[in-house]
mmCIF file of C-alpha atoms in Angstrom:
data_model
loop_
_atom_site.group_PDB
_atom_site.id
_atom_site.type_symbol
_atom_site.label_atom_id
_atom_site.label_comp_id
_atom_site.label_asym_id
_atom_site.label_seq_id
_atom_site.Cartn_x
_atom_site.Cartn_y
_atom_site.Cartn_z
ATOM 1 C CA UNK A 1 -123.666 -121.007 107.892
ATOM 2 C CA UNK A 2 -123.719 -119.723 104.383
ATOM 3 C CA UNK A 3 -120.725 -120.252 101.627
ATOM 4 C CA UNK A 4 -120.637 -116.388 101.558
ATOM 5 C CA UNK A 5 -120.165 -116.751 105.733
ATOM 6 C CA UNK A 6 -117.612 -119.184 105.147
ATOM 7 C CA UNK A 7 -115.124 -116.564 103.708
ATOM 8 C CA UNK A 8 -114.225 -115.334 106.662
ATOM 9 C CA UNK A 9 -110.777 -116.892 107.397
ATOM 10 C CA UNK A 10 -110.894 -116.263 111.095
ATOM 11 C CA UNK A 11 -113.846 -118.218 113.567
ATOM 12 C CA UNK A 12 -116.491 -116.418 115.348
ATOM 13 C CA UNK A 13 -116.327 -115.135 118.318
ATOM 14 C CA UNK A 14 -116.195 -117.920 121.570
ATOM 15 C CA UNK A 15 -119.695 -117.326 122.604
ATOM 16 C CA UNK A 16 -118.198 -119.128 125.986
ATOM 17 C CA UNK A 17 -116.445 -115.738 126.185
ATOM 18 C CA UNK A 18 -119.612 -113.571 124.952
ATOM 19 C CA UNK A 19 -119.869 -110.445 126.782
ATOM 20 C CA UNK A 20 -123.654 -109.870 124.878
ATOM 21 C CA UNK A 21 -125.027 -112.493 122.903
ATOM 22 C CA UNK A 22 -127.499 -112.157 120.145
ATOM 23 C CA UNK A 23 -129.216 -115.601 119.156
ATOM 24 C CA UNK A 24 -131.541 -116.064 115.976
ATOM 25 C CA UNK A 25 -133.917 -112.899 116.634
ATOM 26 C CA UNK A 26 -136.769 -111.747 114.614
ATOM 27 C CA UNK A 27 -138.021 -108.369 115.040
ATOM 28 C CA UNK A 28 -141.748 -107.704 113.450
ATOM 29 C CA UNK A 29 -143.108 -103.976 113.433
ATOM 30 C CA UNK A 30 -146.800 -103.130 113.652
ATOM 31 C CA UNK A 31 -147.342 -106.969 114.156
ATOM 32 C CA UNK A 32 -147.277 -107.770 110.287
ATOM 33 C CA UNK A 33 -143.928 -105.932 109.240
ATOM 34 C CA UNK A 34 -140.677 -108.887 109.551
ATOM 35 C CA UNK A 35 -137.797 -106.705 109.826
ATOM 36 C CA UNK A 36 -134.942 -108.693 111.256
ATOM 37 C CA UNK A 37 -134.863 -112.227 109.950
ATOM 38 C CA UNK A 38 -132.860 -114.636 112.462
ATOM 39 C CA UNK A 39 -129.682 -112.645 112.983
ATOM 40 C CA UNK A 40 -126.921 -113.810 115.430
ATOM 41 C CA UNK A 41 -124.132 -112.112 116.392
ATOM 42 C CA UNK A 42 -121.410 -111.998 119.862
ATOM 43 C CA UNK A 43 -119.963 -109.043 121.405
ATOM 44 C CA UNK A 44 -117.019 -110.650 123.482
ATOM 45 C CA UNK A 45 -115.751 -108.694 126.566
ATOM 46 C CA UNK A 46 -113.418 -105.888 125.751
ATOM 47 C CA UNK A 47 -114.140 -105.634 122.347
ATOM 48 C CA UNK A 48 -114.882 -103.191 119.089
ATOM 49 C CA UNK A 49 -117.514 -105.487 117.147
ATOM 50 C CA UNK A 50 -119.047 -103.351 113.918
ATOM 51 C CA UNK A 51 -122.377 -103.954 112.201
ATOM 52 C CA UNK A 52 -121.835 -102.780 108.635
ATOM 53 C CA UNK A 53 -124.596 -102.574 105.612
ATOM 54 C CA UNK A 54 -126.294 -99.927 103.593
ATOM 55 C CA UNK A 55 -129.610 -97.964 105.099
ATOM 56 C CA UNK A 56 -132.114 -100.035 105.853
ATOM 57 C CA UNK A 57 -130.116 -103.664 106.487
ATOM 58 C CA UNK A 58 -131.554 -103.863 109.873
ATOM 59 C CA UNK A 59 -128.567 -102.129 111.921
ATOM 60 C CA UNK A 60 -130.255 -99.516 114.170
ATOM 61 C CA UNK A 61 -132.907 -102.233 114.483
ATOM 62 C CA UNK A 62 -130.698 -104.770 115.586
ATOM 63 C CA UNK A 63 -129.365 -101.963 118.287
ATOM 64 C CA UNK A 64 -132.496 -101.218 119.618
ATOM 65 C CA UNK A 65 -133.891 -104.578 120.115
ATOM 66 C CA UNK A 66 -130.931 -104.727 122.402
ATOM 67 C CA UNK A 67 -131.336 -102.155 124.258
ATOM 68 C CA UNK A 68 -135.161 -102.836 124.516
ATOM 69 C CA UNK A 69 -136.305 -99.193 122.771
ATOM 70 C CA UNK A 70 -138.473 -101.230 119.956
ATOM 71 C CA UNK A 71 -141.782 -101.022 121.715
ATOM 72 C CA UNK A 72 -141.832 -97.335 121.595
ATOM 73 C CA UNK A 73 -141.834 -97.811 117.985
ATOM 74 C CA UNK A 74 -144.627 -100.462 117.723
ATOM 75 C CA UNK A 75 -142.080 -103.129 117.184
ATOM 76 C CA UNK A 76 -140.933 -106.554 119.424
ATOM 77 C CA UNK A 77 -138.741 -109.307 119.215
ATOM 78 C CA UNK A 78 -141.105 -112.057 118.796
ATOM 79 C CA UNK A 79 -138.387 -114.973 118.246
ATOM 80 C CA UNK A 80 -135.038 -115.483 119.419
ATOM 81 C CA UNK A 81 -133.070 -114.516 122.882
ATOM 82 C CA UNK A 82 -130.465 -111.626 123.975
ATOM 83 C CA UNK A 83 -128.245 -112.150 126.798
ATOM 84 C CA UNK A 84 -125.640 -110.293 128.386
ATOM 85 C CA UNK A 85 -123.517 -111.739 131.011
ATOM 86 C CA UNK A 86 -124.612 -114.603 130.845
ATOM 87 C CA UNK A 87 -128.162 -112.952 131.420
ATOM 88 C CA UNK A 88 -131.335 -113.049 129.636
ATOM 89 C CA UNK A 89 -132.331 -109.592 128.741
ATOM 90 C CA UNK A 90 -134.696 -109.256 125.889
ATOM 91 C CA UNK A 91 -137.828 -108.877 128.165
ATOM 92 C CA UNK A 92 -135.365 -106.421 130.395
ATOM 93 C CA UNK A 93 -136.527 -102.640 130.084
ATOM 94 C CA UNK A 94 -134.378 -99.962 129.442
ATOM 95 C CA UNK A 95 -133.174 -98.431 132.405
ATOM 96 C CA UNK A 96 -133.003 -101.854 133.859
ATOM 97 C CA UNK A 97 -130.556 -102.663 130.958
ATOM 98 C CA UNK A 98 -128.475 -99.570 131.732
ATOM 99 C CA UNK A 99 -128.497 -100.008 135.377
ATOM 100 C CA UNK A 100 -126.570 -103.610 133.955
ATOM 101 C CA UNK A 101 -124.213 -101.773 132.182
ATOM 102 C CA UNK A 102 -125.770 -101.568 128.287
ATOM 103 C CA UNK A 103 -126.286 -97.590 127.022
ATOM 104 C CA UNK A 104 -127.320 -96.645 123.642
ATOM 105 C CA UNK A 105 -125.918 -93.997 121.976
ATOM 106 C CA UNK A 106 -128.536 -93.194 119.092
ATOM 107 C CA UNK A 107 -128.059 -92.219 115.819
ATOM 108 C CA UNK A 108 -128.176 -88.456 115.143
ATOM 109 C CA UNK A 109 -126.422 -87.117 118.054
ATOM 110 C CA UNK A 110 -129.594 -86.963 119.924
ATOM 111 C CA UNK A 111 -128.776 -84.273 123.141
ATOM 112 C CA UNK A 112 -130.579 -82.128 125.477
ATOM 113 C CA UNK A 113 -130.189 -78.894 123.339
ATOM 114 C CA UNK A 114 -131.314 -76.438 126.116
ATOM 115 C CA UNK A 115 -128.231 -77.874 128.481
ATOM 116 C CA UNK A 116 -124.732 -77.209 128.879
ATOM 117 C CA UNK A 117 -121.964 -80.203 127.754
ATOM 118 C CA UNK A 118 -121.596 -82.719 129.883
ATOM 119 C CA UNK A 119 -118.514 -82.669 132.079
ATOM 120 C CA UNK A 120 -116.450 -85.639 130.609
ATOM 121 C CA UNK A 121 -113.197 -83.931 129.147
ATOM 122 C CA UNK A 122 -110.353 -86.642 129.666
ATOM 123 C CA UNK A 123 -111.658 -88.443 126.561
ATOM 124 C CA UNK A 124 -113.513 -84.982 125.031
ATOM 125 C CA UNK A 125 -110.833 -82.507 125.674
ATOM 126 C CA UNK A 126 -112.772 -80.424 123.002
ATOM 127 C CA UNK A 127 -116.101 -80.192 125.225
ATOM 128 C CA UNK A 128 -114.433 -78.530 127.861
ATOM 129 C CA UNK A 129 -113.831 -75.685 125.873
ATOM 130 C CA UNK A 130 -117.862 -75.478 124.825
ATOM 131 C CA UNK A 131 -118.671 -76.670 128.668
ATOM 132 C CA UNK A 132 -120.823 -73.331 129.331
ATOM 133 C CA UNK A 133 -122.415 -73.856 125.391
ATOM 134 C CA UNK A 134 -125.924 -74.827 124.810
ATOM 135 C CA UNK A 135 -125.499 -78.348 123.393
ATOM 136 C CA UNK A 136 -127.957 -77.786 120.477
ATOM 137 C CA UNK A 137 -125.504 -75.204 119.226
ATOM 138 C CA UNK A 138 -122.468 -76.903 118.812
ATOM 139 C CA UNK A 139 -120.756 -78.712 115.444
ATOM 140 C CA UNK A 140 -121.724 -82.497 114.331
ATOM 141 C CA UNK A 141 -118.795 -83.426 115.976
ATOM 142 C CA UNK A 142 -119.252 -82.090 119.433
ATOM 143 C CA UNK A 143 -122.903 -82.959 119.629
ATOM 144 C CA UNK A 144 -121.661 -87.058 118.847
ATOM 145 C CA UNK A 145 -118.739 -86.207 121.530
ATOM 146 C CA UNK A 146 -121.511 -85.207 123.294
ATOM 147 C CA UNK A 147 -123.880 -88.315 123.874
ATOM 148 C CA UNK A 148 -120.860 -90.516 123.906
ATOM 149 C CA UNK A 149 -119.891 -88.591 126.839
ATOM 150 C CA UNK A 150 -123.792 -88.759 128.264
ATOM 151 C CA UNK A 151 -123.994 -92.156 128.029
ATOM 152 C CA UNK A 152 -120.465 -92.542 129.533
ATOM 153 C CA UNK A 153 -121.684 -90.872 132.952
ATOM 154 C CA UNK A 154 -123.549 -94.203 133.905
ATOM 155 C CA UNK A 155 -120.161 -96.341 133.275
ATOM 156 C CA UNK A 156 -121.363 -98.430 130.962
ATOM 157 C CA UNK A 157 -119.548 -101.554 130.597
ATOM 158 C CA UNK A 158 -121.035 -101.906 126.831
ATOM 159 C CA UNK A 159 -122.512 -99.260 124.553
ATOM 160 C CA UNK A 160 -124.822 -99.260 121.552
ATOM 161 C CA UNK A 161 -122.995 -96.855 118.904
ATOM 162 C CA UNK A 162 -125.389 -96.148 116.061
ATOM 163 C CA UNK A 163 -123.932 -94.393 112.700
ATOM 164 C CA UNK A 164 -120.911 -92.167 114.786
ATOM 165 C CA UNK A 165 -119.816 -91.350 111.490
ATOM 166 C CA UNK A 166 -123.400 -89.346 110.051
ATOM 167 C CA UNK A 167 -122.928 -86.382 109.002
ATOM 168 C CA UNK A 168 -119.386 -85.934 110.149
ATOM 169 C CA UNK A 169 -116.048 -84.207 108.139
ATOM 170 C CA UNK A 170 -113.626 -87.089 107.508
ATOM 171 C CA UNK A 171 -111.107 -85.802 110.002
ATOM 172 C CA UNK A 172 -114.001 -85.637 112.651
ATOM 173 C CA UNK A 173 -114.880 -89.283 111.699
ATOM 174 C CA UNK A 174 -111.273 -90.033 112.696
ATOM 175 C CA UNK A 175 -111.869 -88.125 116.212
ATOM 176 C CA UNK A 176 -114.579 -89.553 116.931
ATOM 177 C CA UNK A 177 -113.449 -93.416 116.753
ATOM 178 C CA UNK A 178 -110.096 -92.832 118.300
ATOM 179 C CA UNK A 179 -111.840 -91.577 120.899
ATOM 180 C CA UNK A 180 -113.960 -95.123 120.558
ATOM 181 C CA UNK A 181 -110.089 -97.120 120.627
ATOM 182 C CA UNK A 182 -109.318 -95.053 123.442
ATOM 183 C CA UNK A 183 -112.139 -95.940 125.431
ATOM 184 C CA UNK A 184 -111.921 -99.429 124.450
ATOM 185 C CA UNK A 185 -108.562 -100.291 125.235
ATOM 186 C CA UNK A 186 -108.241 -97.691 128.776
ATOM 187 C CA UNK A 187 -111.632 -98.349 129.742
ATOM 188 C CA UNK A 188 -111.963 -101.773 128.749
ATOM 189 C CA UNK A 189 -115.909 -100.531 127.238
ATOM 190 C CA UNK A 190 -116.983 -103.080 124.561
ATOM 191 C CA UNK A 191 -118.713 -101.594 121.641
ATOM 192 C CA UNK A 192 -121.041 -102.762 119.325
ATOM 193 C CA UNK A 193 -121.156 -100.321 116.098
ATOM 194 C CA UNK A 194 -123.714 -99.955 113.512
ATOM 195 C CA UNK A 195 -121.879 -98.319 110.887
ATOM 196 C CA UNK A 196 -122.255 -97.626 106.707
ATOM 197 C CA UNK A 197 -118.552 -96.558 106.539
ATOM 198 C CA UNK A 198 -117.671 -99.735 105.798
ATOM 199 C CA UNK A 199 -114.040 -98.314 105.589
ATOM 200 C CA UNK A 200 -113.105 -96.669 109.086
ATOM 201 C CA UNK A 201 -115.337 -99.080 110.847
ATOM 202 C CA UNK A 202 -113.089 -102.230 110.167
ATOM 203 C CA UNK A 203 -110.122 -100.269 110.524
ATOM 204 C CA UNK A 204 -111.090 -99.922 114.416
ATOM 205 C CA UNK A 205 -113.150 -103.102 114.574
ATOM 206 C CA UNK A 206 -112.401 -106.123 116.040
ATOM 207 C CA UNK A 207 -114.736 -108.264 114.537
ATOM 208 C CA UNK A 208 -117.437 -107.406 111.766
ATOM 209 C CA UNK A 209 -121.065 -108.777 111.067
ATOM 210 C CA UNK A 210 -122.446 -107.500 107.076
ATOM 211 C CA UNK A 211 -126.509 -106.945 107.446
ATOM 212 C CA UNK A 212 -128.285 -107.222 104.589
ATOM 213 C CA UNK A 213 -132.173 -106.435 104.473
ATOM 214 C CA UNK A 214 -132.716 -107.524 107.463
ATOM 215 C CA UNK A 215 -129.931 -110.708 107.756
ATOM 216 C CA UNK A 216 -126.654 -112.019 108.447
ATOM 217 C CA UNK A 217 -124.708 -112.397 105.468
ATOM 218 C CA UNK A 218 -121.201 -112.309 106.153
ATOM 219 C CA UNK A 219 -118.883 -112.413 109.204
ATOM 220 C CA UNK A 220 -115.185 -112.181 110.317
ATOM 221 C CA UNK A 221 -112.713 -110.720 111.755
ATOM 222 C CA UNK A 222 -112.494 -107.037 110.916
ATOM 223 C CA UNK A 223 -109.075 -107.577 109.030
ATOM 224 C CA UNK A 224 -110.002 -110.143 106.978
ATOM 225 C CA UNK A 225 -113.342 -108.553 105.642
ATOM 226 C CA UNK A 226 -111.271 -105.758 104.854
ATOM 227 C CA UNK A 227 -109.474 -108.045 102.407
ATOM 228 C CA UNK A 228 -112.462 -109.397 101.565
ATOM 229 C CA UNK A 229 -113.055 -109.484 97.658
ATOM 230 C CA UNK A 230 -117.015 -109.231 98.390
ATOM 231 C CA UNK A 231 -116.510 -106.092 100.507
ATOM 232 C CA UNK A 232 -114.432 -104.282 98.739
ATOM 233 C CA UNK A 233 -116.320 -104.408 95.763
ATOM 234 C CA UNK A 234 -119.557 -103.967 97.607
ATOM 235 C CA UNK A 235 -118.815 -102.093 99.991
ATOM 236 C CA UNK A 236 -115.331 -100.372 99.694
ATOM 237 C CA UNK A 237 -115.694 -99.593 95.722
ATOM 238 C CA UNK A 238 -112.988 -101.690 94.926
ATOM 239 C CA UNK A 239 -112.254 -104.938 93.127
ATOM 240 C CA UNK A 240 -109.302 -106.537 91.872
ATOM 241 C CA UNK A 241 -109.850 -104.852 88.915
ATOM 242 C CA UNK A 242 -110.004 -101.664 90.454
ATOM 243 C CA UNK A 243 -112.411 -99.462 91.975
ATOM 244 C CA UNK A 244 -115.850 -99.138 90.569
ATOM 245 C CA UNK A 245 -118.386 -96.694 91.576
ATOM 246 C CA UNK A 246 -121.298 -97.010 93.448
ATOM 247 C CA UNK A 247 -123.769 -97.456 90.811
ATOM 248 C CA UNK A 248 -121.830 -100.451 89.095
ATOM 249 C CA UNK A 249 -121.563 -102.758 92.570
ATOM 250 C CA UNK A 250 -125.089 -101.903 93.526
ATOM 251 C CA UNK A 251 -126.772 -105.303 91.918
ATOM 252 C CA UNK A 252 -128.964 -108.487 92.183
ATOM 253 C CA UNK A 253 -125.637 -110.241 91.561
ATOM 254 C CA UNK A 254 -124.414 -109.167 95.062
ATOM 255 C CA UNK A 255 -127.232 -110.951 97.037
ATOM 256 C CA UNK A 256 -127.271 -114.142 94.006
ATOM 257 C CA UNK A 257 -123.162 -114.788 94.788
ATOM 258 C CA UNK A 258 -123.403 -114.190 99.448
ATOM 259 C CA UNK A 259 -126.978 -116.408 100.012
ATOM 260 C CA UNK A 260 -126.221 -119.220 97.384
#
């Protein structure tokens, strides 16, 4: 473990209680490209985990080597293992992994724009009021209700949510992952969330893994990273001296000070 992944006050995860365990994977694109670098992380059972860093750290990769959608991109996990239940299953495909429980809900709200809503309105009381609406004419919002709500028609007992926050009004944002808490704590649905708002994500999170291009660099529970003197300044715009903008944290000093 790095010093920077020593900062984190609280331990990892018990991977004896890992609900989905990632172990030391390397993803490689068009057999020359390395875009994940040996990245580890646990999902226990029951639980929000987030996967925080900027665009391009390696999050949506790191989502879709788990659920096995890399090879329709030209890419593979050529080292490391994912299990989930105890399970191994990297070499799993897709609707294998779903039939197990694992759905992906994919960044940018993808839907079937020519059908109506999908009828899941305990959690998406909002949907039922757009049930007869093509889905491809909705808001931001409702289209993310939306696939949550797809993917929640094969009961998942873990889903994939990649960058719920895209695009979104702030007080949709705030919807969107109460609806996530909700589902977590009625449902008992773990969730593992790539997210760049670093903010809202460890307010909901359990736990929190920081990607950086392509690695690990920081881990720990989602309350202490908030308090984090790395994260806010990084990531949050803050420091002890106050906030800063976005230009001013964005520097070599950042990756010099986490992988010493």
């Amino acid at each position: 473990m790095t010093a920077a992944r020593d900062t984190a006050t609280t331990a990892a995860p018990d991977v004896a209680k890992s609900y989905l365990s990632v172990n030391n994977i390397e993803v490689i694109y068009d057999h020359v490209i390395l875009v994940l670098k040996g990245v580890s992380l646990e999902v226990p059972q029951g639980r929000i985990v987030a996967l925080l860093g900027a665009n391009g750290a390696g999050k949506t990769t790191t989502l879709k080597a788990i659920s096995n959608l890399l090879r329709a991109e030209r890419g593979d996990v050529t080292k490391g293992t994912i299990e989930f239940k105890g399970r191994r299953v990297d070499r799993l495909t897709p609707n294998e992994l779903v039939k197990l429980g694992i759905c992906q809900v994919m960044e940018g709200r993808h839907g079937f724009r020519h059908l109506t809503v999908e009828k899941v309105y305990s959690y998406f009381p909002r949907l039922k009021q757009r049930r007869t609406s093509l889905a491809g004419y909705t808001s931001g919002g409702e289209q993310q209700m939306t696939a949550v709500g797809r993917a929640l028609m094969a009961q998942p007992s873990m889903i994939l949510l990649d960058e719920p926050s895209m695009g979104l009004a702030p007080q949709i944002v705030e919807e969107i992952f109460e609806i996530v808490r909700d589902l977590n704590q009625k449902e008992k649905v773990s969730f593992l969330l790539a997210e760049q708002n670093t903010n809202v994500a460890l307010r909901f999170a359990d736990y929190g893994y920081i990607l950086e291009n392509g690695r690990v660099v920081m881990d720990g529970a989602a309350a202490d990273l908030a308090q984090n003197e790395d994260v806010k300044e990084f990531y949050l715009g803050l420091s002890t001296a106050g906030r800063k903008s976005f230009r001013d944290v964005k520097h070599y000093r950042r990756r010099k000070r986490w992988l010493a």
